[in-house]
Short mmCIF file of C-alpha atoms in Angstrom, two decimals:
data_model
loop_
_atom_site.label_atom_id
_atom_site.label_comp_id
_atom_site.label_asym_id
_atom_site.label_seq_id
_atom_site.Cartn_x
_atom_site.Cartn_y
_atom_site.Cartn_z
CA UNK A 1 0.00 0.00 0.00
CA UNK A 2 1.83 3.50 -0.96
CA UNK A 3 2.91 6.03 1.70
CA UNK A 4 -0.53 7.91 2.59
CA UNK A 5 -0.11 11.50 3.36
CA UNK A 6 -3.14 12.11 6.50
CA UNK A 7 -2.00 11.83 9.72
CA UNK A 8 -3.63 11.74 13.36
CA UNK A 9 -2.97 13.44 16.05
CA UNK A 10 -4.35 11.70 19.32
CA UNK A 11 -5.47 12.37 22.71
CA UNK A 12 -7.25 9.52 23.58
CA UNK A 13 -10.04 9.65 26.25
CA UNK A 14 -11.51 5.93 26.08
CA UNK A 15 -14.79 5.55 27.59
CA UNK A 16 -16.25 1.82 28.23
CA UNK A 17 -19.49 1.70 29.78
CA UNK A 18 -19.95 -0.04 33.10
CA UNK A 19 -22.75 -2.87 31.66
CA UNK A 20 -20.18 -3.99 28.91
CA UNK A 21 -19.85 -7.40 28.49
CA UNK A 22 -16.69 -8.34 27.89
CA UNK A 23 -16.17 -10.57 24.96
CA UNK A 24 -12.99 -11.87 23.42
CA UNK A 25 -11.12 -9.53 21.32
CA UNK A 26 -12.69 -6.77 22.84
CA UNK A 27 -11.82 -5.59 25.81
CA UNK A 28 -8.81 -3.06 26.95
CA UNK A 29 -7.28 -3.30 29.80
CA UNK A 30 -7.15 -0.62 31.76
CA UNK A 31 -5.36 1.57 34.53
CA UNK A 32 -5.59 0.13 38.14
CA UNK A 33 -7.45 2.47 40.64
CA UNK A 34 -8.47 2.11 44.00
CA UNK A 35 -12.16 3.32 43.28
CA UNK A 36 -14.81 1.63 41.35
CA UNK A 37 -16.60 4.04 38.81
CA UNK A 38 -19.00 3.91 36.45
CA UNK A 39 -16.36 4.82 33.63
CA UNK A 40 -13.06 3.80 33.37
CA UNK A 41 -10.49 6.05 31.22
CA UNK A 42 -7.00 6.26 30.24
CA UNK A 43 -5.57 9.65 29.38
CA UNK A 44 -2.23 9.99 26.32
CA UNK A 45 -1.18 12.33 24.10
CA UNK A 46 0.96 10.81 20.67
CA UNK A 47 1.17 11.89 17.04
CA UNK A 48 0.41 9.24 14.38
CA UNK A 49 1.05 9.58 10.95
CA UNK A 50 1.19 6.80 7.78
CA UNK A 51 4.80 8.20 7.20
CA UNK A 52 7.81 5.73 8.71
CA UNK A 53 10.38 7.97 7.98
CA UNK A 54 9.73 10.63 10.67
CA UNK A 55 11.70 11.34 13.77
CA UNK A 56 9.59 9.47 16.69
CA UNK A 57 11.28 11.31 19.69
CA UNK A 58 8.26 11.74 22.08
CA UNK A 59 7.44 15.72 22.22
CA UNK A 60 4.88 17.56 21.83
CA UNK A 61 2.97 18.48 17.79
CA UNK A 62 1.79 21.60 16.77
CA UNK A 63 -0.73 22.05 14.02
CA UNK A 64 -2.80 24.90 12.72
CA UNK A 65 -6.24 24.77 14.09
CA UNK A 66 -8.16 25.05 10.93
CA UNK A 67 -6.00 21.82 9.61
CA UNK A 68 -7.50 19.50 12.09
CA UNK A 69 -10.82 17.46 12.72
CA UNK A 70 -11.91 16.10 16.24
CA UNK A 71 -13.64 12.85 15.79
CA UNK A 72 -15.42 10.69 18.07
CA UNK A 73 -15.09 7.23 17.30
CA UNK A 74 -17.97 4.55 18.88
CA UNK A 75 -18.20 1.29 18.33
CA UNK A 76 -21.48 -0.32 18.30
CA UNK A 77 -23.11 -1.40 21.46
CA UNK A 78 -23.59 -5.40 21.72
CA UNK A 79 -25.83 -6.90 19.06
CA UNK A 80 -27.08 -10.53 19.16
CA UNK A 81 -24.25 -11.41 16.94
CA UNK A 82 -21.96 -10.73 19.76
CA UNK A 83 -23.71 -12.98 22.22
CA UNK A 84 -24.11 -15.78 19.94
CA UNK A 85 -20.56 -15.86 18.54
CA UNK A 86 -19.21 -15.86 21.51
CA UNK A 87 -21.24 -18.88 22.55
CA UNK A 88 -20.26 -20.72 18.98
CA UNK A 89 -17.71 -18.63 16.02
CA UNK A 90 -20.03 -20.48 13.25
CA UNK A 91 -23.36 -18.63 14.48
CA UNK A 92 -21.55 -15.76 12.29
CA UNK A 93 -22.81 -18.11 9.27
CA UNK A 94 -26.13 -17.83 10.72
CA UNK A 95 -28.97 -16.31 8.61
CA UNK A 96 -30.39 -15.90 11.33
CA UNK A 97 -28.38 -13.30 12.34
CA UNK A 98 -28.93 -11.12 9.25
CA UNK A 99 -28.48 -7.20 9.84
CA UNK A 100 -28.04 -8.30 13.90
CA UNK A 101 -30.03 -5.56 16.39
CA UNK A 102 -28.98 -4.84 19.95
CA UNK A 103 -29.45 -6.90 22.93
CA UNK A 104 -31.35 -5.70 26.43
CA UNK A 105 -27.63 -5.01 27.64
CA UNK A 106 -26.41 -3.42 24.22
CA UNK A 107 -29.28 -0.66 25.30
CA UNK A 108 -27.90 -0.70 28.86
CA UNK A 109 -24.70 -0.06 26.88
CA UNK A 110 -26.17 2.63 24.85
CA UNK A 111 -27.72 4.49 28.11
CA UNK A 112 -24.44 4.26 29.97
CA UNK A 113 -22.63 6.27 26.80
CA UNK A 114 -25.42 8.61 26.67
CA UNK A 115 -25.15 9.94 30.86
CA UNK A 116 -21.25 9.88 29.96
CA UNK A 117 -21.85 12.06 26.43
CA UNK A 118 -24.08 14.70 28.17
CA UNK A 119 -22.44 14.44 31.09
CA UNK A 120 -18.78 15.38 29.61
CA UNK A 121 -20.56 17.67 27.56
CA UNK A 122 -19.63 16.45 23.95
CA UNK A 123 -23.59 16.21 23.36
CA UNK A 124 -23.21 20.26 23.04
CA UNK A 125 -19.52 20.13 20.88
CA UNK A 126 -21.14 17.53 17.92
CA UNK A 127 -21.78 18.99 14.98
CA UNK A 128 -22.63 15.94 13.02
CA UNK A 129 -22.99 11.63 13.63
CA UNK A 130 -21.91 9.43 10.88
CA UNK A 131 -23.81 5.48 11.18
CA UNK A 132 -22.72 2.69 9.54
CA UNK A 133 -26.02 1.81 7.61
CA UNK A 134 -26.72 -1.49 10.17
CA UNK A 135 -29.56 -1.98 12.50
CA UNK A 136 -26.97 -2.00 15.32
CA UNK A 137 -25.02 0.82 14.78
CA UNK A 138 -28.01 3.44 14.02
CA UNK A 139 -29.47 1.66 17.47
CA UNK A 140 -26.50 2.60 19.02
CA UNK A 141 -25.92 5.95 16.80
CA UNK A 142 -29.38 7.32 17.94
CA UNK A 143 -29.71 6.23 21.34
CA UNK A 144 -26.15 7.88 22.30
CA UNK A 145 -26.37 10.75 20.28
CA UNK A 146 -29.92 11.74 19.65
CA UNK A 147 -32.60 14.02 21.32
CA UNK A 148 -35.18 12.93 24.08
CA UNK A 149 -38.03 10.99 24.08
CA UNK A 150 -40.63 11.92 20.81
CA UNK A 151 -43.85 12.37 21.49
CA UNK A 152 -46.68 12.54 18.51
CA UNK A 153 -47.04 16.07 16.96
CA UNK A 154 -43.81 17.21 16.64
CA UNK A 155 -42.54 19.18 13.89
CA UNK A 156 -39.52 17.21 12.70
CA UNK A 157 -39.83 13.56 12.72
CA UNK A 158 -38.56 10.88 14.91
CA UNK A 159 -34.45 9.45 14.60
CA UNK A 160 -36.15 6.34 15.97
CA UNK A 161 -39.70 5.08 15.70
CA UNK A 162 -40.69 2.88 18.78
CA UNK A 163 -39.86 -0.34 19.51
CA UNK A 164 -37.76 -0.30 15.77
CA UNK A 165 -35.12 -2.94 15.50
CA UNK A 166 -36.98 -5.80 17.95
CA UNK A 167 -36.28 -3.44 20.72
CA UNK A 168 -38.68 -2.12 23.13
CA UNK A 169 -37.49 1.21 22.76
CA UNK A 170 -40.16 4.69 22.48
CA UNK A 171 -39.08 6.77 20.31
CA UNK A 172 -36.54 9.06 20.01
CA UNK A 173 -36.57 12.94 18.78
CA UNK A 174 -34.28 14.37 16.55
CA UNK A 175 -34.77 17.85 17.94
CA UNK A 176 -31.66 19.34 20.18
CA UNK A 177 -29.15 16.98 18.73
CA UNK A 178 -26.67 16.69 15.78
CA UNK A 179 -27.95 15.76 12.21
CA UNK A 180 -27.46 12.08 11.25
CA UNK A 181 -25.38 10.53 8.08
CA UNK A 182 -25.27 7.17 6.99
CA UNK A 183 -22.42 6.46 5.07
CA UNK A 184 -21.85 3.20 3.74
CA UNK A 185 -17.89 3.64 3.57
CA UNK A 186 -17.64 2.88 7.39
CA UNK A 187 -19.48 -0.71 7.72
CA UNK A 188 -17.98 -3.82 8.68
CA UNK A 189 -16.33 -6.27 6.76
CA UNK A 190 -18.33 -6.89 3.97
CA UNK A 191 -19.35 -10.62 2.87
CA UNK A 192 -20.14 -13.80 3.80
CA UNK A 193 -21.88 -12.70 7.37
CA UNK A 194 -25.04 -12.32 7.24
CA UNK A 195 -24.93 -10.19 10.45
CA UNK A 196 -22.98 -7.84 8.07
CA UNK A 197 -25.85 -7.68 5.57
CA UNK A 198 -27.92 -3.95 5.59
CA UNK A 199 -31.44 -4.50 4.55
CA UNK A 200 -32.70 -2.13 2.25
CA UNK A 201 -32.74 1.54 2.35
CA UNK A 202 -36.55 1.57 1.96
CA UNK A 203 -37.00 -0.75 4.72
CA UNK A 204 -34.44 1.45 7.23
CA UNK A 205 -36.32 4.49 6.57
CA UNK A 206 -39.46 4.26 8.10
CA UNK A 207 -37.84 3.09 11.11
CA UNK A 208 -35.19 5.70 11.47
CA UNK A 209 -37.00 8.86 9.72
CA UNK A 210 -34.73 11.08 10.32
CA UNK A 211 -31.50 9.97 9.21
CA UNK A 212 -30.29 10.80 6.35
CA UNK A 213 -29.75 8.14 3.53
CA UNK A 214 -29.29 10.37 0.88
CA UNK A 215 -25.33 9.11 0.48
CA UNK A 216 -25.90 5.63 -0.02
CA UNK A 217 -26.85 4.56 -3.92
CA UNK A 218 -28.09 1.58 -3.93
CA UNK A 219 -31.53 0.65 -2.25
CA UNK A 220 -30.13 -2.92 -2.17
CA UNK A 221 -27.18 -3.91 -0.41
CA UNK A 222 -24.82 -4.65 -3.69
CA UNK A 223 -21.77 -4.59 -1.17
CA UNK A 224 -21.79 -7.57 0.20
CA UNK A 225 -21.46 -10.60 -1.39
CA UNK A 226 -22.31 -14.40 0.19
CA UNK A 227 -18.77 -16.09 -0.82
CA UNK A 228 -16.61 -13.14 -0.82
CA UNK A 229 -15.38 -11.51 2.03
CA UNK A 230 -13.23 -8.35 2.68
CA UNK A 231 -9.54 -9.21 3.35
CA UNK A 232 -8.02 -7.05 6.03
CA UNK A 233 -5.92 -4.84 4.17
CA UNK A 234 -9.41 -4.26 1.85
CA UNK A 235 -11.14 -2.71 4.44
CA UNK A 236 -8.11 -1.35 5.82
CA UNK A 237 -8.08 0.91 2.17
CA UNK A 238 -11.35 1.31 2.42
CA UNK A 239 -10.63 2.63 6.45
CA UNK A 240 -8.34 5.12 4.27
CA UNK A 241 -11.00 6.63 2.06
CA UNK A 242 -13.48 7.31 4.76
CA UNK A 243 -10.88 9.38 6.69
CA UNK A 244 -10.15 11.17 3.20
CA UNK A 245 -13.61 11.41 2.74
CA UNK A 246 -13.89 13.33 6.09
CA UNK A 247 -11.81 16.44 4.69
CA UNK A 248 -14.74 17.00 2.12
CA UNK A 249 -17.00 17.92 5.30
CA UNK A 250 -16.99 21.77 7.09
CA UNK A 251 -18.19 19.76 10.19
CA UNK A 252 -15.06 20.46 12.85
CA UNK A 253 -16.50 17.85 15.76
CA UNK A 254 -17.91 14.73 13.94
CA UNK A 255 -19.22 11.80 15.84
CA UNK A 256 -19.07 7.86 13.93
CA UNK A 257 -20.44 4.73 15.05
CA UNK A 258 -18.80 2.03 13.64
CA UNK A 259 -17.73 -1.50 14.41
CA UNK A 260 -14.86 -3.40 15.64
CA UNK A 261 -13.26 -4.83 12.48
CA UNK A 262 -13.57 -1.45 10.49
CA UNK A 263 -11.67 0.28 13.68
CA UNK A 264 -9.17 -1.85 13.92
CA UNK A 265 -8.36 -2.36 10.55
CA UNK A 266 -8.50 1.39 9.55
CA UNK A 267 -6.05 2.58 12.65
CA UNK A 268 -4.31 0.16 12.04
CA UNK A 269 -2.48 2.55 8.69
CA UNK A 270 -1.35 4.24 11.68
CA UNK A 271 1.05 4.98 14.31
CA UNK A 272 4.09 3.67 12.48
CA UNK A 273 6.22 6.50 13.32
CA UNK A 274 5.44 5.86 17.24
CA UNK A 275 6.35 3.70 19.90
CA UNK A 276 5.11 0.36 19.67
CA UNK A 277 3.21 0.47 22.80
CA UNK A 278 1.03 2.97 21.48
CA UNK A 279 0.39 1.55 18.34
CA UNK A 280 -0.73 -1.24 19.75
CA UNK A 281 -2.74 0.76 22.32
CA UNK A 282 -4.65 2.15 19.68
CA UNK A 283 -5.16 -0.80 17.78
CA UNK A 284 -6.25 -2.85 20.36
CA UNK A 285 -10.04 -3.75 19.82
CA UNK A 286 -12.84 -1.80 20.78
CA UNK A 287 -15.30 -2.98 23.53
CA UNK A 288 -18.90 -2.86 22.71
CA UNK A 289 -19.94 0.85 22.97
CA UNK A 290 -16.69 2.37 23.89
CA UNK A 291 -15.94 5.86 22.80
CA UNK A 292 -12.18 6.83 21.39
CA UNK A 293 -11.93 10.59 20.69
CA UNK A 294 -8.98 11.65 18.57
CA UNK A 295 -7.76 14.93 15.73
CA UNK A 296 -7.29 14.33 12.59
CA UNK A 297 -4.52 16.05 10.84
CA UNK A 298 -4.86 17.71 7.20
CA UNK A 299 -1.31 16.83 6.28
CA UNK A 300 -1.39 16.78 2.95
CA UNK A 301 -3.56 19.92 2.31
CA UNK A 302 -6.72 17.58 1.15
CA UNK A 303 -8.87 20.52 2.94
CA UNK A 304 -9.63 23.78 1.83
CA UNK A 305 -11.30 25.08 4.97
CA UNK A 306 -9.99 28.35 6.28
CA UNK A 307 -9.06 29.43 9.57
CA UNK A 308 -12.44 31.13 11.45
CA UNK A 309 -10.42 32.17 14.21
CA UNK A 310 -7.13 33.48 13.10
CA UNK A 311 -6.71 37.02 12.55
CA UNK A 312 -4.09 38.99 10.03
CA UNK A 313 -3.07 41.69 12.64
CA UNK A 314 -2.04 45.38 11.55
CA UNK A 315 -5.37 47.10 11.91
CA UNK A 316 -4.91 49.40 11.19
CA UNK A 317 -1.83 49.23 9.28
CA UNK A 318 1.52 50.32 11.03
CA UNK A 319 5.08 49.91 11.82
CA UNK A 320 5.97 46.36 12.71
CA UNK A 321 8.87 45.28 11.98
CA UNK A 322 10.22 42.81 15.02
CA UNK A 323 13.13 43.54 17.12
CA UNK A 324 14.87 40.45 15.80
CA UNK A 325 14.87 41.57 12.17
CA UNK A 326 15.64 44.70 12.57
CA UNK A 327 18.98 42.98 14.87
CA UNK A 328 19.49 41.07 11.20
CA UNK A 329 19.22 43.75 9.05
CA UNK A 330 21.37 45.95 11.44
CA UNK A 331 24.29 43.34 11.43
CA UNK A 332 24.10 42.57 7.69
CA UNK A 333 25.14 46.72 7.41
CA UNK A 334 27.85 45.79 9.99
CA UNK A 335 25.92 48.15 12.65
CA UNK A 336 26.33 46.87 15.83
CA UNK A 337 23.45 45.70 18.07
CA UNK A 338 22.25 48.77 19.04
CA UNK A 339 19.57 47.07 21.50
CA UNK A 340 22.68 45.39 23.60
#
């Protein structure tokens, strides 16, 4: 795969809610404390970037503001896939796990990361969500990130209708939250499970009015394929082009729900030019429902947004010239340092 020119910077601020059920492949370990809380989090700063030719000395990154994105990065809360492949790996072969929906503790899941997302206050700093087009993941997209309860006569229509998705769930409002995306670009590895299967557009959209579908092109899922599945480093690229993707948006604070394999395999292109350790802290898997935030950074100039908060400075116009240059110019005329 050629050299790719974004780059990350991270602060990660993991977030795994306290009715996760840890299944294999899935769970971090975390920081021993001598509390018990309801969240458990790990604080680091690091710079990752695709390049491997970079000096790694730890130290601190500067970018320009207007260069970076802040996303949030969730994966899904536990589906019925989850439970049942833990129980037996061939129940991923299941039909009968097509397009899987959220368990009774998946919602517990979902409720946790909602007290932690108002609480923290990144409920007020989204601008926009991004959902993998899956039952699961707008379950989990919706319940985390969306308004309060609907109620019948309300001017803009429901995220969630109640009890969609086999859940008994009322509905949920779309007022006082972030608009919702699906974009197709972030699902899971594509073929072969049926749990990875996205039923049709028309079918997702009376459930989940007001998302907005208008990305995907295909009513049919024409993705995924029964024999053929995604090899790693395929959705790994494909990781790649979402991120990429992400420059074409003015949102500055974007929220995606996403799943396991498509996290892994997309940070993965990252953190070469780092110490091991945190590579591999990063590209550890994600626990049902956990939250990573990190910045991306517009390396490569792929943006054309422009700074909203710098300013040009000389207005009015006026003498400027810093003490340091005029000490150059001074010395180039062999004047000595009349400052000293």
């Amino acid at each position: 795969m050629p050299a790719l020119s974004s780059s990350i910077s991270i602060t990660v601020s993991r977030f795994i809610p306290r009715a996760t059920r840890r299944l294999p492949l899935s769970f971090h370990a975390l920081p021993t404390t001598s509390t018990t809380t309801a969240t458990a989090r790990s604080t680091t700063s690091v710079c990752f970037s695709t390049l491997t030719n970079m000096d790694c000395t730890p130290g601190p990154t500067l970018f320009p503001l207007h260069r970076c994105k802040t996303l949030h990065l969730v994966r899904h809360a536990q589906g019925i896939h989850n439970v049942e492949g833990e129980i037996d790996h061939k129940a991923y072969l299941s039909p009968k796990l097509f397009d899987a929906h959220l368990t009774p503790l998946g919602w517990q899941q979902v409720d946790n990361l909602r007290e932690h997302v108002h609480s923290s206050g990144l409920a007020k700093s989204i601008e926009l969500v991004i959902t993998s087009p899956l039952l699961r993941t707008m379950q989990t997209a919706v319940g985390v990130f969306g308004g309060a309860g609907y109620v019948d006569g309300m001017e803009a229509p429901p995220l969630m209708v109640s009890k969609a998705g086999n859940s008994d769930r009322p509905a949920i409002s779309s007022i006082d939250c972030p608009p919702f995306l699906a974009v197709e670009l972030c699902r899971e590895h594509l073929g072969v499970h049926p749990c990875d299967k996205r039923r049709s557009i028309r079918e997702y959209q009376p459930l989940f009015p007001a998302i907005d579908f208008s990305l995907i092109e295909s009513d049919e899922d024409i993705l995924w394929k029964a024999d053929i599945r995604e090899t790693k480093e395929e959705v790994g690229a494909r990781g790649m082009k979402f991120i990429n993707w992400l420059w074409t948006r003015k949102e500055k604070e974007i929220a995606v729900v996403t799943h396991s394999g498509f996290l892994a395999h997309t940070l993965k292109n990252f953190g070469n030019d780092c110490h091991p350790e945190v590579k591999k802290e990063i590209c550890k898997r994600y626990a049902n429902c956990e939250l990573l935030s990190v910045v991306i950074v517009d390396r490569g100039m792929k943006g054309s947004d422009t700074s909203t908060t710098n300013f040009p400075g000389v207005i009015p116009g006026g003498a400027d010239l810093p003490s340091e240059i005029a000490d150059e110019n001074q010395t180039e005329k062999g004047v000595p340092n009349s400052s000293a």
